[in-house]
Amino acid sequence: MSEAAVLQNDPGSTGRFGQFGGCYIPETLVPACQELESAFRAAWSDPAFRDELDGLLSSYAGRPSPLTHCQRLSEDIGAEIYLKREDLNHTGSHKINNVLGQALLARRMGKTRLVAETGAGQHGVATATAAALFGLECEVYMGEVDMERQALNVFRMRLLGAVVRPATTGSRTLKDAVNEALRDWVATVETTHYCLGSVMGPHPYPWMVREFHRVIGSEARQQCLDLFGALPDLVVACVGGGSNAAGIFSGFATDPQVDLVGVEPEGAATVVRRVPGVLHGSMSYLLQDEHGQVLEAESISAGLDYPGVGPEHAHLASIGRAKYFSVNDQEVADAFALLSRTEGIVPALEPAHALAWVSKQRHDLAGRKVLINLSGRGDKDADQMMKYFAQ
Ligand SMILES: *Cc1c(COP(=O)(O)O)cnc(C)c1O
């Protein structure tokens, strides 16, 4: 197997990406993960399932998302910048691709209820949206601290008909919300599907979620060929759990001439630091202290504050197929303002990390064609940035 082909692969029944991935879960969850794997395998090779999902992605989510060439930003940076516009999807980010896929799969499995974890609230809102669309019950676990910080998204989820439950253990943030959602799933697996929000967790989630986001990379690859008759030199995406990056990388993984770059916040630079460990059901890199205690991630962007990362990114980093870098909050704030000012596009703070890295590296990118995954729009961050710039 060529290393370039790794992202195209089915990780098999063990869910391994090199030494990473796998399924580190309590005995009681093993049947649920096995049932999910076989249901996904069957659905993903069923043309009727694929057609129904494609139909929803176009009629409901608004796909295909456009590819935008940024004239003024390109002049500013000195490279040719193209944006994959996931910010234009319904609910404002790439997350809708994954939740529509999982909700459709849940219905096919005869489940009537979705549970989900959420940090900043974006995946919770997306899951509540899909649950409303399909008439499924929905409960979202959210750290008590995050519920206070993201009161607007708590209201949105309730408006969409979801029940929001506070996670009151540990640091009362995303990591604890995942634990609560897993606990709920163990007890309710007969009726419930756990709609996990990124390419993390036990097998089959990292693989399944990447497949639901593959549409980003497939579209972008063809759009590049249509627009400028070639592939980009470089594809750049922000990395929290890693789902939007995995989605766009998958379109270019077998093109070794295309460089892949993932960008993390300095305060959650999981892949950059490369400390292996097990969290939430899989082996990957994670933020931990010398005693193996998981550390809190911290950045300007709540959507990237996850102390782990999807196992496939750990694998891609370890074999060198993708490279990972970090940027600081000030660089992100500058990039947030730069794209707004030059292109009339206000990015979410998460993809502003990818923009910030490109802006910082501009001297090495002269004349190159750079594709950035604009994973979401910045409306949700306007209030925070108003205060940040007023300081
Ligand atoms: C949730 C979110 C992310 C981070 O999640 P990944 O799984 O790393 O993609 C990035 N961008 C936006 C806009 C998000 O909402």
Tab-separated table of N, CA and C and ligand atoms in Angstrom, residues 92-95 120 122-123 197-200 209 213 238-246 301 303-304 313 348-351 373-377 380-381, ligand 1:
chain	number	residue	atom	x	y	z
A	92	GLY	N	-24.238	26.752	8.858
A	92	GLY	CA	-23.037	27.577	8.884
A	92	GLY	C	-21.697	26.903	8.950
A	93	SER	N	-21.652	25.574	8.773
A	93	SER	CA	-20.342	24.916	8.771
A	93	SER	C	-20.429	23.563	8.074
A	94	HIS	N	-19.286	22.882	8.052
A	94	HIS	CA	-19.214	21.528	7.470
A	94	HIS	C	-19.989	20.511	8.296
A	95	LYS	N	-20.310	20.815	9.555
A	95	LYS	CA	-20.856	19.796	10.458
A	95	LYS	C	-22.133	19.134	9.940
A	120	ALA	N	-18.561	23.911	22.035
A	120	ALA	CA	-19.039	25.277	21.824
A	120	ALA	C	-20.522	25.310	21.475
A	122	GLN	N	-21.777	23.986	18.494
A	122	GLN	CA	-22.036	23.904	17.049
A	122	GLN	C	-22.479	22.493	16.625
A	123	HIS	N	-21.821	21.465	17.131
A	123	HIS	CA	-22.242	20.108	16.780
A	123	HIS	C	-23.597	19.782	17.415
A	197	GLY	N	-19.345	13.900	16.955
A	197	GLY	CA	-19.159	15.098	16.144
A	197	GLY	C	-17.862	15.262	15.380
A	198	SER	N	-16.922	14.332	15.501
A	198	SER	CA	-15.694	14.515	14.717
A	198	SER	C	-15.081	13.143	14.410
A	199	VAL	N	-13.887	13.162	13.789
A	199	VAL	CA	-13.240	11.902	13.382
A	199	VAL	C	-12.470	11.293	14.552
A	200	MET	N	-13.157	11.153	15.682
A	200	MET	CA	-12.521	10.645	16.901
A	200	MET	C	-13.392	9.538	17.484
A	209	VAL	N	-17.087	9.092	10.059
A	209	VAL	CA	-17.239	10.553	10.002
A	209	VAL	C	-16.394	11.124	8.855
A	213	HIS	N	-17.663	13.241	5.426
A	213	HIS	CA	-17.094	14.536	5.022
A	213	HIS	C	-16.262	14.446	3.747
A	238	CYS	N	-8.018	23.759	9.361
A	238	CYS	CA	-7.840	23.774	10.812
A	238	CYS	C	-8.148	22.387	11.380
A	239	VAL	N	-7.586	22.090	12.546
A	239	VAL	CA	-7.768	20.779	13.172
A	239	VAL	C	-8.172	20.936	14.640
A	240	GLY	N	-9.407	20.477	14.937
A	240	GLY	CA	-9.844	20.357	16.326
A	240	GLY	C	-9.833	18.857	16.589
A	241	GLY	N	-10.972	18.201	16.359
A	241	GLY	CA	-10.994	16.742	16.301
A	241	GLY	C	-10.424	16.278	14.968
A	242	GLY	N	-10.621	17.120	13.945
A	242	GLY	CA	-10.007	16.833	12.643
A	242	GLY	C	-10.954	16.474	11.516
A	243	SER	N	-12.272	16.699	11.686
A	243	SER	CA	-13.190	16.211	10.653
A	243	SER	C	-13.185	17.033	9.376
A	244	ASN	N	-13.150	18.368	9.481
A	244	ASN	CA	-13.157	19.134	8.226
A	244	ASN	C	-11.850	18.923	7.479
A	245	ALA	N	-10.742	18.780	8.216
A	245	ALA	CA	-9.452	18.517	7.577
A	245	ALA	C	-9.462	17.146	6.902
A	246	ALA	N	-9.979	16.127	7.599
A	246	ALA	CA	-10.030	14.782	7.009
A	246	ALA	C	-10.879	14.792	5.748
A	301	SER	N	-10.745	29.966	20.058
A	301	SER	CA	-11.848	29.341	19.354
A	301	SER	C	-12.348	28.108	20.102
A	303	GLY	N	-14.448	25.981	19.420
A	303	GLY	CA	-14.665	24.822	18.550
A	303	GLY	C	-13.420	23.977	18.322
A	304	LEU	N	-12.251	24.474	18.701
A	304	LEU	CA	-11.021	23.691	18.541
A	304	LEU	C	-10.462	23.228	19.878
A	313	HIS	N	-5.241	11.500	11.835
A	313	HIS	CA	-4.293	12.621	11.768
A	313	HIS	C	-2.977	12.255	12.454
A	348	ALA	N	-15.365	31.849	10.441
A	348	ALA	CA	-15.391	31.382	11.830
A	348	ALA	C	-13.956	31.417	12.360
A	349	LEU	N	-13.805	31.465	13.682
A	349	LEU	CA	-12.459	31.514	14.258
A	349	LEU	C	-11.673	30.226	13.989
A	350	GLU	N	-12.375	29.105	13.810
A	350	GLU	CA	-11.664	27.847	13.557
A	350	GLU	C	-10.894	27.921	12.234
A	351	PRO	N	-11.567	28.138	11.095
A	351	PRO	CA	-10.791	28.217	9.846
A	351	PRO	C	-9.891	29.448	9.776
A	373	ASN	N	-9.692	25.208	3.469
A	373	ASN	CA	-11.062	24.803	3.785
A	373	ASN	C	-11.668	25.832	4.738
A	374	LEU	N	-12.616	26.605	4.228
A	374	LEU	CA	-13.297	27.591	5.074
A	374	LEU	C	-14.461	26.861	5.750
A	375	SER	N	-14.147	26.221	6.894
A	375	SER	CA	-15.072	25.251	7.489
A	375	SER	C	-16.355	25.872	8.050
A	376	GLY	N	-16.347	27.184	8.326
A	376	GLY	CA	-17.581	27.780	8.863
A	376	GLY	C	-17.549	29.297	8.825
A	377	ARG	N	-18.709	29.893	9.051
A	377	ARG	CA	-18.803	31.350	8.995
A	377	ARG	C	-18.721	31.960	10.396
A	380	LYS	N	-21.244	33.557	14.539
A	380	LYS	CA	-21.250	33.098	15.927
A	380	LYS	C	-20.124	33.728	16.750
A	381	ASP	N	-19.086	34.233	16.059
A	381	ASP	CA	-17.913	34.756	16.763
A	381	ASP	C	-17.864	36.280	16.808
B	1	LIG	C1	-16.553	22.246	14.989
B	1	LIG	C2	-15.803	23.059	14.028
B	1	LIG	C3	-14.455	22.801	13.714
B	1	LIG	C4	-13.622	21.783	14.451
B	1	LIG	O1	-13.944	20.460	14.202
B	1	LIG	P1	-13.123	19.504	13.236
B	1	LIG	O2	-13.659	18.171	13.538
B	1	LIG	O3	-11.669	19.647	13.577
B	1	LIG	O4	-13.392	19.948	11.855
B	1	LIG	C5	-13.836	23.557	12.731
B	1	LIG	N1	-14.510	24.549	12.098
B	1	LIG	C6	-15.802	24.837	12.385
B	1	LIG	C7	-16.457	25.957	11.649
B	1	LIG	C8	-16.487	24.113	13.347
B	1	LIG	O5	-17.767	24.414	13.626
